[in-house]
């Protein structure tokens, strides 16, 4: 039921109202305004639209009756929470085009709802082994939502995009050979900054995924994708820089106190490095964070004279992800 506003009109003669307060005001009444015709009075608890001459200004609020509150609650799409809808009635003016007023364009909301449902469905289909990496998907590929695809091994093998960009910056303008391309995380970043890229992997499925992901980034035309064994192809390859990120043996590498080169796949780290040296001494090698650094330095002694080496720790959002070893001309030489 609508609540009425009680207003009493009085002329300059106030003797008919009693008893009076010391200022001549009726009890429980507050003066609202003065005019030439007389004084207006209203109940003290109905001061929403009134202002006393001695009080500070306050914002006038629109009064809404209960029936309108309920109607707005239904329009808000949340009939179970009338309290929030009533509060929103004071903050926002209802639009004539429902439901645009309080929730924006419903077409966008529908898209967001579908996308969130799609993410939940995708999360439900991935294996427990890679769920941790799926939660970090935007660190792996910033454009993941545009259709990036990975197989199970790719989830825990791909280099985080932030680290891949840092590797690519060392190779700017040159030709790079990515010897274990996987699903294309590094090859894509190399293609964005370098002259040309050769991406090699022995698994045809991974090369197909790498090509698909490169198309999303628009760099498929700057990469030569090769299905083959790097160790057999190495003698015939030519490039300015060789990038090595051989498989680490899966997520279980973290359980090892000190990782060593013999644990790399498909061959030990020494064999991988020597195969790369047949192409060029300019080598970048991405290794686990628990790698034995003494062994990394030993790699530089496989060449005569020994190669200059620089070892860099790589972090993403403050989390230690791995180390990168730069050899020969891609290392920052000490002054």
XYZ file of C-alpha atoms in Angstrom:
335
model
C 0.000 0.000 0.000
C 1.355 3.409 -0.931
C 2.609 5.422 1.989
C 1.119 8.928 2.085
C 2.969 12.128 2.913
C 1.258 14.152 5.662
C 1.580 17.918 5.229
C -0.082 20.514 7.467
C -0.666 24.096 6.286
C -0.727 26.908 8.791
C -1.123 30.659 8.558
C 0.897 33.221 10.471
C -1.328 32.561 13.488
C -0.015 29.392 15.167
C -2.115 29.540 18.326
C -4.411 26.755 17.104
C -1.591 24.238 17.335
C -0.589 23.197 20.822
C 1.460 22.391 22.652
C 4.379 24.215 20.932
C 8.115 23.809 21.213
C 10.220 26.843 22.264
C 10.464 27.967 18.602
C 6.759 27.687 18.009
C 6.951 24.386 16.115
C 4.303 21.716 16.700
C 5.552 18.551 18.459
C 7.176 15.869 16.236
C 6.992 18.255 13.267
C 9.840 19.865 11.321
C 9.696 23.030 9.217
C 10.303 22.353 5.529
C 10.043 25.704 3.744
C 8.575 29.137 4.020
C 6.514 31.102 1.536
C 4.474 34.248 1.473
C 1.245 32.287 1.968
C 2.387 30.523 5.117
C 4.542 27.673 6.516
C 4.567 24.022 5.490
C 4.999 21.335 8.114
C 5.529 17.594 7.829
C 6.238 14.669 10.112
C 9.866 14.396 11.216
C 10.280 10.892 9.803
C 9.125 12.090 6.348
C 12.045 14.456 5.734
C 13.354 12.684 2.641
C 12.346 15.558 0.358
C 12.806 18.406 2.847
C 15.664 20.589 4.050
C 15.781 22.752 7.140
C 17.382 26.212 6.753
C 20.105 25.419 9.305
C 21.016 21.938 7.999
C 23.662 21.041 5.422
C 22.500 20.211 1.884
C 21.851 16.569 1.067
C 20.976 14.828 -2.154
C 17.327 14.428 -2.896
C 16.340 10.831 -3.508
C 13.457 9.525 -5.490
C 10.867 7.677 -3.447
C 9.654 4.384 -4.846
C 6.654 2.498 -3.523
C 6.664 -1.209 -2.716
C 4.799 -2.262 -5.834
C 7.370 -0.548 -8.063
C 10.190 -2.155 -6.075
C 8.791 -5.619 -6.724
C 8.370 -4.827 -10.408
C 11.969 -3.649 -10.672
C 13.142 -6.738 -8.802
C 11.517 -8.909 -11.430
C 13.008 -6.803 -14.204
C 16.437 -7.182 -12.634
C 16.185 -10.901 -13.186
C 16.694 -11.712 -9.483
C 13.224 -12.030 -7.875
C 14.692 -13.932 -4.924
C 16.691 -10.940 -3.761
C 14.344 -7.974 -3.474
C 16.711 -6.131 -1.141
C 19.354 -5.660 -3.844
C 16.780 -4.698 -6.417
C 15.198 -2.099 -4.135
C 18.599 -0.556 -3.462
C 19.334 -0.501 -7.180
C 16.117 1.417 -7.804
C 17.628 4.412 -5.987
C 20.882 4.143 -7.912
C 19.686 3.560 -11.448
C 16.804 4.738 -13.514
C 15.020 1.773 -15.103
C 15.329 1.654 -18.857
C 12.405 1.321 -21.197
C 14.173 -1.463 -23.053
C 14.270 -4.334 -20.587
C 16.608 -5.999 -19.680
C 19.221 -3.483 -20.861
C 18.871 -1.253 -17.807
C 20.665 -3.141 -15.065
C 22.605 -5.850 -16.837
C 23.694 -4.348 -20.146
C 23.238 -5.876 -23.569
C 21.712 -9.369 -23.148
C 23.483 -10.552 -26.309
C 26.854 -9.945 -24.637
C 25.681 -11.636 -21.456
C 24.556 -14.612 -23.492
C 27.990 -14.794 -25.132
C 29.759 -14.606 -21.764
C 27.475 -17.298 -20.369
C 28.166 -19.590 -23.303
C 31.915 -18.977 -23.042
C 31.931 -19.697 -19.295
C 29.961 -22.874 -19.865
C 32.430 -23.842 -22.581
C 35.355 -23.338 -20.207
C 33.712 -25.494 -17.553
C 33.033 -28.201 -20.116
C 36.620 -28.048 -21.374
C 37.987 -28.212 -17.827
C 35.858 -31.292 -17.177
C 37.326 -33.134 -20.179
C 41.036 -32.587 -19.475
C 42.971 -35.151 -17.490
C 44.004 -34.525 -13.863
C 47.631 -34.574 -15.019
C 47.260 -31.362 -17.020
C 44.554 -29.559 -15.042
C 47.191 -27.473 -13.271
C 48.575 -26.333 -16.620
C 45.105 -25.655 -18.025
C 44.569 -23.157 -15.211
C 47.724 -21.395 -16.451
C 46.671 -21.511 -20.109
C 46.892 -17.747 -20.660
C 50.523 -17.822 -19.511
C 51.178 -20.476 -22.152
C 49.254 -18.763 -24.984
C 47.804 -15.301 -24.469
C 45.410 -15.920 -27.396
C 44.257 -19.271 -26.090
C 40.558 -18.396 -26.370
C 40.917 -17.868 -30.119
C 41.264 -21.611 -30.679
C 44.749 -22.692 -29.575
C 45.067 -26.480 -29.398
C 47.423 -28.675 -27.355
C 47.768 -32.393 -26.770
C 48.394 -33.776 -23.283
C 52.176 -33.696 -23.559
C 52.016 -30.201 -25.009
C 50.329 -28.829 -21.883
C 53.325 -29.526 -19.661
C 56.009 -29.197 -22.360
C 55.278 -25.846 -24.013
C 57.391 -22.877 -22.938
C 55.370 -20.116 -21.205
C 54.798 -17.288 -23.661
C 56.553 -14.672 -21.532
C 59.740 -16.754 -21.513
C 59.406 -17.585 -25.219
C 59.253 -13.871 -26.015
C 62.451 -13.294 -24.050
C 64.184 -16.048 -26.007
C 62.976 -14.550 -29.283
C 64.329 -11.121 -28.385
C 67.860 -12.585 -28.338
C 67.361 -13.838 -31.905
C 65.751 -10.778 -33.449
C 66.224 -10.548 -37.224
C 67.980 -13.905 -37.662
C 67.085 -17.406 -38.842
C 66.291 -19.795 -35.987
C 66.015 -23.587 -35.971
C 63.633 -24.878 -33.295
C 64.756 -28.479 -32.948
C 61.959 -29.736 -30.659
C 59.059 -27.518 -31.710
C 56.217 -29.364 -29.986
C 52.925 -27.438 -30.304
C 54.720 -24.296 -31.491
C 55.006 -22.039 -28.438
C 58.581 -20.958 -29.162
C 58.340 -21.104 -32.948
C 55.452 -18.618 -32.936
C 57.378 -16.047 -30.909
C 60.492 -16.540 -33.029
C 58.402 -15.917 -36.162
C 57.071 -12.649 -34.722
C 60.556 -11.211 -34.152
C 62.986 -13.142 -36.330
C 63.691 -13.331 -40.052
C 62.672 -16.971 -40.505
C 62.035 -20.107 -38.445
C 62.476 -23.824 -39.068
C 60.302 -25.890 -36.702
C 61.155 -29.583 -36.367
C 59.392 -32.352 -34.467
C 59.316 -36.107 -34.902
C 55.587 -36.290 -34.030
C 53.294 -35.408 -36.981
C 50.427 -34.575 -34.621
C 52.502 -31.955 -32.836
C 53.550 -30.367 -36.115
C 49.867 -30.199 -37.124
C 49.034 -28.501 -33.815
C 51.971 -26.115 -34.184
C 50.795 -25.121 -37.669
C 47.242 -24.571 -36.400
C 48.446 -22.400 -33.524
C 50.751 -20.421 -35.815
C 47.747 -19.564 -38.005
C 46.005 -18.057 -34.974
C 48.989 -15.730 -34.487
C 49.222 -15.071 -38.224
C 52.814 -16.287 -38.640
C 52.373 -19.649 -40.373
C 53.945 -18.218 -43.544
C 57.220 -17.413 -41.749
C 57.785 -20.942 -40.412
C 58.941 -24.076 -42.230
C 57.335 -27.037 -40.436
C 59.283 -30.290 -40.753
C 58.295 -33.738 -39.505
C 61.502 -35.608 -38.812
C 64.269 -36.665 -36.467
C 66.469 -33.711 -35.551
C 69.560 -35.906 -35.122
C 69.250 -37.161 -38.702
C 68.424 -33.737 -40.129
C 71.114 -31.747 -38.269
C 73.973 -32.253 -40.780
C 71.843 -30.748 -43.574
C 70.397 -27.781 -41.657
C 71.660 -24.216 -41.846
C 70.705 -21.327 -39.589
C 72.001 -18.522 -37.433
C 70.781 -19.868 -34.076
C 69.737 -23.291 -32.817
C 67.074 -23.435 -30.099
C 67.001 -26.540 -27.897
C 64.146 -27.363 -25.554
C 64.225 -31.167 -25.444
C 61.621 -33.068 -23.383
C 62.356 -33.112 -19.651
C 60.627 -36.421 -18.987
C 57.230 -35.077 -17.923
C 56.097 -33.294 -14.729
C 57.940 -35.824 -12.586
C 61.197 -33.943 -13.191
C 60.240 -31.724 -10.237
C 60.624 -34.676 -7.868
C 64.335 -34.947 -8.661
C 66.536 -33.005 -6.289
C 69.128 -32.181 -8.954
C 68.337 -32.715 -12.608
C 71.194 -33.728 -14.899
C 71.744 -33.833 -18.641
C 71.462 -37.621 -18.794
C 67.726 -37.362 -17.974
C 66.823 -35.371 -21.087
C 64.933 -37.058 -23.909
C 65.194 -38.507 -26.528
C 68.965 -38.507 -25.942
C 71.196 -37.124 -23.216
C 71.980 -33.414 -23.178
C 75.557 -33.850 -24.351
C 74.443 -35.639 -27.528
C 71.750 -33.011 -28.175
C 74.257 -30.179 -27.783
C 76.866 -31.798 -30.040
C 74.249 -32.314 -32.775
C 73.354 -28.621 -32.557
C 77.014 -27.614 -32.824
C 77.121 -29.148 -36.312
C 74.833 -26.317 -37.397
C 76.136 -23.348 -35.429
C 77.828 -22.545 -32.087
C 75.066 -20.006 -31.357
C 72.800 -22.126 -29.194
C 69.975 -21.411 -26.746
C 69.020 -24.221 -24.379
C 65.951 -24.144 -22.095
C 66.345 -26.467 -19.102
C 64.572 -27.376 -15.822
C 64.893 -25.067 -12.834
C 66.563 -27.815 -10.763
C 69.277 -28.368 -13.376
C 72.864 -29.015 -12.304
C 74.512 -25.760 -13.418
C 77.998 -27.278 -13.374
C 76.951 -29.622 -16.171
C 75.551 -26.702 -18.160
C 78.916 -24.954 -17.972
C 80.625 -28.172 -19.049
C 78.764 -27.969 -22.371
C 80.777 -24.911 -23.314
C 83.962 -27.036 -23.114
C 82.729 -29.383 -25.844
C 83.963 -26.819 -28.351
C 87.487 -25.581 -28.945
C 88.011 -22.856 -28.000
C 85.372 -23.024 -25.250
C 82.136 -21.141 -25.932
C 81.084 -18.168 -23.911
C 78.025 -19.105 -21.810
C 75.399 -17.101 -19.949
C 72.866 -18.702 -17.593
C 69.558 -16.958 -16.912
C 66.797 -17.807 -14.436
C 63.280 -17.502 -15.851
C 60.239 -16.478 -13.809
C 56.546 -16.064 -14.560
C 54.504 -14.074 -12.030
C 57.290 -14.557 -9.501
C 57.349 -18.347 -9.956
C 60.650 -19.972 -10.925
C 59.978 -21.889 -14.172
C 63.356 -22.844 -15.599
C 66.815 -21.716 -16.668
C 68.095 -20.678 -20.065
C 71.683 -21.155 -21.217
C 72.918 -18.873 -24.002
C 76.062 -19.920 -25.833
C 78.487 -18.031 -28.069
C 77.154 -14.897 -29.808
C 73.644 -15.023 -28.271
C 75.162 -14.630 -24.782
C 75.749 -11.171 -23.372
C 79.509 -10.907 -23.244
C 81.055 -9.506 -20.124
C 82.829 -6.168 -20.576
